[in-house]
């Protein structure tokens, strides 16, 4: 068989084998890739579906909790069904997903109400429901187990949230029911599918089908244990993708994923036949391709081989012709075989065969020339021998020098002729001692070259000696060639290099990081640290490619073999490369490493030094730090206070969202820039607290800025605080600033953080509180003055009343006495206003209609002030209030008058009422109790008030009218009266835009009472009355008034004296008139002692103060009546008869 035939067959077989193997491995790779893609797609669908369901469950449970939080505890405790229904209706509109309804169960599981309401449901017990038991046991909202609604038969899912009393005790639960298969719930997910047979279903660990394309299977447990292996595994906790045979015997591809924070499991299922159809199609196509490829390759290879080997066939014939010709004597060109020449010349090929034919032709031409040049070569050898820089000696068997070159003569420092025939050692040592390095007979017989290093001082250094035996044609030793090379400098360099290598070798072996030497992309050395890191021996690593210790792909998806290209880059650039790379130790353990590759030279040869440092823990710590930094940034960004962080050089490191909103400057403009807050100070240069605490010590800070309000925060030794004013959104705001230094683990200051809190409203409230406290102090003073003044008026009133009764002695002065009486009443009215301001003036409290009072008072006021347009917006059926009609009327008239005076050219007065509920947070701010209130708004279009007037509007004796035109008590008494009624009054005004007074009075559920008018004629009696007062003038005039009325008076100047008199005359005293404010034993204590002594005693309490506070408490303890000083004889007589005529239970 010829070479051409063998080559053709070999090539054809090789191609067939290569194509077949390539196709087979490609098919395996493609099949694996497609299979992985199919599995990944199924896992993506199941994972996305599980995440979507988890989001739906979390959001819906949170919505249920928000819905429960909107129902106040007060409404729940009262079971205000109408209010709860109203709120549930609002929740239904806000959360349409709860389309199956909302319902409220009490703590026993009884359904109190539902929305929308359904007949026959309320009052039924649902304590058997799983969601009720879990909610009451766990004390928090839960997601129930899906079930079929007894009312609709549809699958539903209930979300609950506990309802709590004000004390925090659970009073029941709010149930929010979702239709499970609604598009707003899981219905949309259940309709999703992929391919022709793929679908999504959901079940839980109890094997309950929650969602399925076959609605008949929903809420059924129709997959028994053992029917589906993957189903069973998922119930036990398995997550992933696999193949199984379902309960119907169909081969399926299934991907299972657990819904986070629940026992629900999402399944994505598709028949294996449909899922793996791409693999079968790919296998068929590749098989067809291989068959065609093999046939084509075989035919093409046969043709190509024959064309390629044809010139070789011609060359063979030409070479055989040359071998037959004698080449002993070269022939001239003209004498050559012309037939052979033509044969060589006819070979036309551009490859190696053509070159070989041309070479053969040239060899044939030059062979003779080569033989002729041999003689000339001998002379050239002589010249070369002398030009060699090493000393060369040719010795005979006796070590005598037969020949030497020029370098040898120079080494010996003698002429050629002197050295010929002499022993070499005599030439080297200059004596007769034979050195060890001289070639002996044994070495020559071995016929092997010997290399020695000789330290020969006589020759001037260290030499490398190469001894090569010489033999004749018969192979007998005839001498030797001795070559000497001076290696003194090299030996010294070698010694230095050896020491250096030993030093660096020690560093190499003792290094804690793994070190490798790489040459030709393979390890040639490694240190013990590398053996420990990669968990294998040095012998296992040497000769291996670095790729062997990498995973196939890096964490970013790149191929690990790219590192070899990286090494090439290092080779070309000449600079070390540093990067992070994942490695694989023996046994498959993966770890992250920091790699440094640099080019080094060892014995003149370029080699790569690779350092590998395990940074798994470092990277883990770094990732934790990054997460913590992100979490810290998220926390800081979520703080509702403007927060900034700077480094040691005052550059901004963090600028949270609140800082952006407050300043109007986005963080991108300030990050890594010097901190500048000039835009918050109207572009003024102001010191910044965060900068100051970095530049100054604590002592310097307090010394410079302590008097300006800077203070040290006791809870944090590094923190300082102050109050400042800034401008934001065109308004001046008061802010509290706190800044603290930041230190690293070593205690070094690395920056500062500063927070700002807007306390504008708090400052305003503080000012209001100070104003209220000032008014309270003035009220106390005013109350005391009014009490003493009432006592004075009482004495005057009493004497005037007596004189008016005795008309015979006072007929000439009746008019003057009546004038004095009117003046006393005016003085009493003034003290009433003072007591009203002092909140000590509530006299006759009864349920009344504010709307009727406003109608009456405004009509009366409007008739006298025609230039004022009065508009009333009174709420029909507004709540009643319990109040003193006269005092509230006085408040209204005072505000009317104030409005009229603010509109000298006329204007509009708007009066509006509204029934409102004041909640806890607002009530606390206004100093009220939470509950129902009647709101009154009186607004005018007058000139308004400036800020200074607004701050003092309720101060007593403060007036803007000219001297003598007003007392300054009108609005002050209005303030006291409203406060005394448990209400709240405030005013808002702007200069030129009018004023608006707002009043809140506690609402009452009592009906309005009708007033009865008393008699103006004094009523007399004959009973015995004990009159007790510490003022002698009042005691004397009171005694006279009682006598005038026909009574028998007894008097006492204090409580102790009154008790003694009553004890001695207990059976004869019918009533005690008792002053409330007395030194020693007060009126209250005297009353209690009298009641203890005689529970049937009748007591009329009188005081310069009004019926409020202490007086009201005494009345509650059994006192029979109260009389306000000053009183006239008629008022006293009527009150006495009212008490004395009342039946006493004996």
PDB file of N, CA and C in Angstrom, residues 894-948:
ATOM      1  N   UNK A 894     -68.990  90.993  74.647  1.00  0.00           N
ATOM      2  CA  UNK A 894     -67.640  91.575  74.681  1.00  0.00           C
ATOM      3  C   UNK A 894     -66.944  91.403  73.337  1.00  0.00           C
ATOM      4  N   UNK A 895     -67.101  90.205  72.720  1.00  0.00           N
ATOM      5  CA  UNK A 895     -66.462  89.965  71.419  1.00  0.00           C
ATOM      6  C   UNK A 895     -67.153  90.779  70.329  1.00  0.00           C
ATOM      7  N   UNK A 896     -68.523  90.895  70.399  1.00  0.00           N
ATOM      8  CA  UNK A 896     -69.237  91.737  69.435  1.00  0.00           C
ATOM      9  C   UNK A 896     -68.712  93.170  69.488  1.00  0.00           C
ATOM     10  N   UNK A 897     -68.621  93.687  70.708  1.00  0.00           N
ATOM     11  CA  UNK A 897     -68.172  95.071  70.879  1.00  0.00           C
ATOM     12  C   UNK A 897     -66.753  95.240  70.370  1.00  0.00           C
ATOM     13  N   UNK A 898     -65.895  94.259  70.663  1.00  0.00           N
ATOM     14  CA  UNK A 898     -64.507  94.333  70.187  1.00  0.00           C
ATOM     15  C   UNK A 898     -64.468  94.364  68.649  1.00  0.00           C
ATOM     16  N   UNK A 899     -65.349  93.552  68.008  1.00  0.00           N
ATOM     17  CA  UNK A 899     -65.412  93.546  66.545  1.00  0.00           C
ATOM     18  C   UNK A 899     -65.939  94.868  66.011  1.00  0.00           C
ATOM     19  N   UNK A 900     -66.976  95.412  66.660  1.00  0.00           N
ATOM     20  CA  UNK A 900     -67.544  96.701  66.214  1.00  0.00           C
ATOM     21  C   UNK A 900     -66.504  97.809  66.287  1.00  0.00           C
ATOM     22  N   UNK A 901     -65.710  97.818  67.372  1.00  0.00           N
ATOM     23  CA  UNK A 901     -64.679  98.846  67.515  1.00  0.00           C
ATOM     24  C   UNK A 901     -63.562  98.675  66.493  1.00  0.00           C
ATOM     25  N   UNK A 902     -63.393  97.449  65.984  1.00  0.00           N
ATOM     26  CA  UNK A 902     -62.363  97.216  64.966  1.00  0.00           C
ATOM     27  C   UNK A 902     -62.854  97.546  63.566  1.00  0.00           C
ATOM     28  N   UNK A 903     -64.178  97.887  63.429  1.00  0.00           N
ATOM     29  CA  UNK A 903     -64.746  98.234  62.114  1.00  0.00           C
ATOM     30  C   UNK A 903     -65.417  99.599  62.200  1.00  0.00           C
ATOM     31  N   UNK A 904     -64.630 100.683  62.340  1.00  0.00           N
ATOM     32  CA  UNK A 904     -65.230 102.021  62.511  1.00  0.00           C
ATOM     33  C   UNK A 904     -66.062 102.445  61.303  1.00  0.00           C
ATOM     34  N   UNK A 905     -65.751 101.946  60.137  1.00  0.00           N
ATOM     35  CA  UNK A 905     -66.512 102.309  58.940  1.00  0.00           C
ATOM     36  C   UNK A 905     -67.523 101.234  58.563  1.00  0.00           C
ATOM     37  N   UNK A 906     -67.835 100.368  59.476  1.00  0.00           N
ATOM     38  CA  UNK A 906     -68.753  99.284  59.193  1.00  0.00           C
ATOM     39  C   UNK A 906     -68.032  98.072  58.635  1.00  0.00           C
ATOM     40  N   UNK A 907     -68.768  96.976  58.571  1.00  0.00           N
ATOM     41  CA  UNK A 907     -68.157  95.756  58.057  1.00  0.00           C
ATOM     42  C   UNK A 907     -69.070  94.558  58.268  1.00  0.00           C
ATOM     43  N   UNK A 908     -68.473  93.385  58.198  1.00  0.00           N
ATOM     44  CA  UNK A 908     -69.250  92.159  58.324  1.00  0.00           C
ATOM     45  C   UNK A 908     -68.806  91.393  59.560  1.00  0.00           C
ATOM     46  N   UNK A 909     -69.820  90.809  60.238  1.00  0.00           N
ATOM     47  CA  UNK A 909     -69.557  89.972  61.397  1.00  0.00           C
ATOM     48  C   UNK A 909     -70.177  88.600  61.125  1.00  0.00           C
ATOM     49  N   UNK A 910     -69.328  87.564  61.120  1.00  0.00           N
ATOM     50  CA  UNK A 910     -69.777  86.202  60.851  1.00  0.00           C
ATOM     51  C   UNK A 910     -69.770  85.406  62.146  1.00  0.00           C
ATOM     52  N   UNK A 911     -70.924  84.774  62.472  1.00  0.00           N
ATOM     53  CA  UNK A 911     -71.035  83.952  63.671  1.00  0.00           C
ATOM     54  C   UNK A 911     -71.421  82.552  63.215  1.00  0.00           C
ATOM     55  N   UNK A 912     -70.637  81.558  63.612  1.00  0.00           N
ATOM     56  CA  UNK A 912     -70.864  80.197  63.147  1.00  0.00           C
ATOM     57  C   UNK A 912     -70.747  79.237  64.316  1.00  0.00           C
ATOM     58  N   UNK A 913     -71.641  78.221  64.354  1.00  0.00           N
ATOM     59  CA  UNK A 913     -71.555  77.169  65.381  1.00  0.00           C
ATOM     60  C   UNK A 913     -71.429  75.813  64.693  1.00  0.00           C
ATOM     61  N   UNK A 914     -70.799  74.871  65.408  1.00  0.00           N
ATOM     62  CA  UNK A 914     -70.572  73.545  64.841  1.00  0.00           C
ATOM     63  C   UNK A 914     -70.327  72.564  65.976  1.00  0.00           C
ATOM     64  N   UNK A 915     -70.983  71.417  65.909  1.00  0.00           N
ATOM     65  CA  UNK A 915     -70.744  70.346  66.882  1.00  0.00           C
ATOM     66  C   UNK A 915     -69.528  69.534  66.431  1.00  0.00           C
ATOM     67  N   UNK A 916     -68.499  69.443  67.290  1.00  0.00           N
ATOM     68  CA  UNK A 916     -67.255  68.776  66.901  1.00  0.00           C
ATOM     69  C   UNK A 916     -66.816  67.832  68.009  1.00  0.00           C
ATOM     70  N   UNK A 917     -65.909  66.928  67.633  1.00  0.00           N
ATOM     71  CA  UNK A 917     -65.266  66.026  68.595  1.00  0.00           C
ATOM     72  C   UNK A 917     -63.787  66.361  68.650  1.00  0.00           C
ATOM     73  N   UNK A 918     -63.283  66.626  69.833  1.00  0.00           N
ATOM     74  CA  UNK A 918     -61.863  66.956  70.022  1.00  0.00           C
ATOM     75  C   UNK A 918     -61.147  65.690  70.472  1.00  0.00           C
ATOM     76  N   UNK A 919     -60.156  65.266  69.687  1.00  0.00           N
ATOM     77  CA  UNK A 919     -59.425  64.030  69.998  1.00  0.00           C
ATOM     78  C   UNK A 919     -58.292  64.289  70.979  1.00  0.00           C
ATOM     79  N   UNK A 920     -57.692  63.211  71.432  1.00  0.00           N
ATOM     80  CA  UNK A 920     -56.749  63.287  72.556  1.00  0.00           C
ATOM     81  C   UNK A 920     -55.569  64.196  72.275  1.00  0.00           C
ATOM     82  N   UNK A 921     -54.963  64.070  71.067  1.00  0.00           N
ATOM     83  CA  UNK A 921     -53.757  64.858  70.792  1.00  0.00           C
ATOM     84  C   UNK A 921     -54.064  66.350  70.782  1.00  0.00           C
ATOM     85  N   UNK A 922     -55.179  66.742  70.137  1.00  0.00           N
ATOM     86  CA  UNK A 922     -55.561  68.156  70.105  1.00  0.00           C
ATOM     87  C   UNK A 922     -55.982  68.622  71.499  1.00  0.00           C
ATOM     88  N   UNK A 923     -56.721  67.778  72.228  1.00  0.00           N
ATOM     89  CA  UNK A 923     -57.173  68.143  73.561  1.00  0.00           C
ATOM     90  C   UNK A 923     -56.000  68.412  74.487  1.00  0.00           C
ATOM     91  N   UNK A 924     -54.971  67.599  74.394  1.00  0.00           N
ATOM     92  CA  UNK A 924     -53.794  67.794  75.239  1.00  0.00           C
ATOM     93  C   UNK A 924     -53.117  69.123  74.921  1.00  0.00           C
ATOM     94  N   UNK A 925     -53.080  69.452  73.639  1.00  0.00           N
ATOM     95  CA  UNK A 925     -52.450  70.707  73.218  1.00  0.00           C
ATOM     96  C   UNK A 925     -53.201  71.907  73.769  1.00  0.00           C
ATOM     97  N   UNK A 926     -54.542  71.832  73.846  1.00  0.00           N
ATOM     98  CA  UNK A 926     -55.364  72.973  74.287  1.00  0.00           C
ATOM     99  C   UNK A 926     -55.697  72.916  75.772  1.00  0.00           C
ATOM    100  N   UNK A 927     -55.280  71.872  76.477  1.00  0.00           N
ATOM    101  CA  UNK A 927     -55.603  71.752  77.887  1.00  0.00           C
ATOM    102  C   UNK A 927     -57.042  71.341  78.124  1.00  0.00           C
ATOM    103  N   UNK A 928     -57.625  70.566  77.231  1.00  0.00           N
ATOM    104  CA  UNK A 928     -59.007  70.115  77.341  1.00  0.00           C
ATOM    105  C   UNK A 928     -59.065  68.615  77.589  1.00  0.00           C
ATOM    106  N   UNK A 929     -60.270  68.143  77.925  1.00  0.00           N
ATOM    107  CA  UNK A 929     -60.511  66.712  77.980  1.00  0.00           C
ATOM    108  C   UNK A 929     -61.038  66.266  76.625  1.00  0.00           C
ATOM    109  N   UNK A 930     -60.599  65.125  76.120  1.00  0.00           N
ATOM    110  CA  UNK A 930     -61.134  64.649  74.845  1.00  0.00           C
ATOM    111  C   UNK A 930     -62.632  64.421  74.938  1.00  0.00           C
ATOM    112  N   UNK A 931     -63.360  64.729  73.876  1.00  0.00           N
ATOM    113  CA  UNK A 931     -64.800  64.503  73.886  1.00  0.00           C
ATOM    114  C   UNK A 931     -65.528  65.436  72.950  1.00  0.00           C
ATOM    115  N   UNK A 932     -66.846  65.601  73.218  1.00  0.00           N
ATOM    116  CA  UNK A 932     -67.701  66.400  72.344  1.00  0.00           C
ATOM    117  C   UNK A 932     -67.697  67.861  72.806  1.00  0.00           C
ATOM    118  N   UNK A 933     -67.641  68.775  71.836  1.00  0.00           N
ATOM    119  CA  UNK A 933     -67.603  70.202  72.129  1.00  0.00           C
ATOM    120  C   UNK A 933     -68.476  70.949  71.123  1.00  0.00           C
ATOM    121  N   UNK A 934     -68.971  72.116  71.565  1.00  0.00           N
ATOM    122  CA  UNK A 934     -69.643  73.028  70.649  1.00  0.00           C
ATOM    123  C   UNK A 934     -68.643  74.115  70.275  1.00  0.00           C
ATOM    124  N   UNK A 935     -68.409  74.264  68.997  1.00  0.00           N
ATOM    125  CA  UNK A 935     -67.441  75.236  68.500  1.00  0.00           C
ATOM    126  C   UNK A 935     -68.166  76.497  68.044  1.00  0.00           C
ATOM    127  N   UNK A 936     -67.693  77.665  68.524  1.00  0.00           N
ATOM    128  CA  UNK A 936     -68.259  78.956  68.141  1.00  0.00           C
ATOM    129  C   UNK A 936     -67.146  79.769  67.485  1.00  0.00           C
ATOM    130  N   UNK A 937     -67.414  80.272  66.281  1.00  0.00           N
ATOM    131  CA  UNK A 937     -66.449  81.117  65.564  1.00  0.00           C
ATOM    132  C   UNK A 937     -67.095  82.467  65.327  1.00  0.00           C
ATOM    133  N   UNK A 938     -66.419  83.547  65.782  1.00  0.00           N
ATOM    134  CA  UNK A 938     -66.901  84.918  65.569  1.00  0.00           C
ATOM    135  C   UNK A 938     -65.792  85.654  64.828  1.00  0.00           C
ATOM    136  N   UNK A 939     -66.011  85.980  63.559  1.00  0.00           N
ATOM    137  CA  UNK A 939     -64.994  86.597  62.711  1.00  0.00           C
ATOM    138  C   UNK A 939     -65.491  87.942  62.202  1.00  0.00           C
ATOM    139  N   UNK A 940     -64.587  88.924  62.154  1.00  0.00           N
ATOM    140  CA  UNK A 940     -64.941  90.248  61.628  1.00  0.00           C
ATOM    141  C   UNK A 940     -64.016  90.606  60.484  1.00  0.00           C
ATOM    142  N   UNK A 941     -64.372  91.662  59.760  1.00  0.00           N
ATOM    143  CA  UNK A 941     -63.563  92.156  58.635  1.00  0.00           C
ATOM    144  C   UNK A 941     -62.899  93.473  59.011  1.00  0.00           C
ATOM    145  N   UNK A 942     -62.533  93.601  60.285  1.00  0.00           N
ATOM    146  CA  UNK A 942     -61.985  94.861  60.788  1.00  0.00           C
ATOM    147  C   UNK A 942     -60.524  95.059  60.472  1.00  0.00           C
ATOM    148  N   UNK A 943     -59.919  95.945  61.270  1.00  0.00           N
ATOM    149  CA  UNK A 943     -58.536  96.375  60.999  1.00  0.00           C
ATOM    150  C   UNK A 943     -57.512  95.349  61.459  1.00  0.00           C
ATOM    151  N   UNK A 944     -57.930  94.370  62.243  1.00  0.00           N
ATOM    152  CA  UNK A 944     -56.997  93.347  62.693  1.00  0.00           C
ATOM    153  C   UNK A 944     -56.091  93.842  63.794  1.00  0.00           C
ATOM    154  N   UNK A 945     -55.169  92.958  64.215  1.00  0.00           N
ATOM    155  CA  UNK A 945     -54.251  93.275  65.307  1.00  0.00           C
ATOM    156  C   UNK A 945     -52.828  92.951  64.919  1.00  0.00           C
ATOM    157  N   UNK A 946     -51.883  93.736  65.470  1.00  0.00           N
ATOM    158  CA  UNK A 946     -50.485  93.391  65.259  1.00  0.00           C
ATOM    159  C   UNK A 946     -50.073  92.303  66.248  1.00  0.00           C
ATOM    160  N   UNK A 947     -48.833  91.837  66.110  1.00  0.00           N
ATOM    161  CA  UNK A 947     -48.380  90.714  66.941  1.00  0.00           C
ATOM    162  C   UNK A 947     -48.329  91.083  68.413  1.00  0.00           C
ATOM    163  N   UNK A 948     -47.924  92.302  68.729  1.00  0.00           N
ATOM    164  CA  UNK A 948     -47.852  92.723  70.128  1.00  0.00           C
ATOM    165  C   UNK A 948     -49.213  92.753  70.792  1.00  0.00           C
TER     166      UNK A 948
END
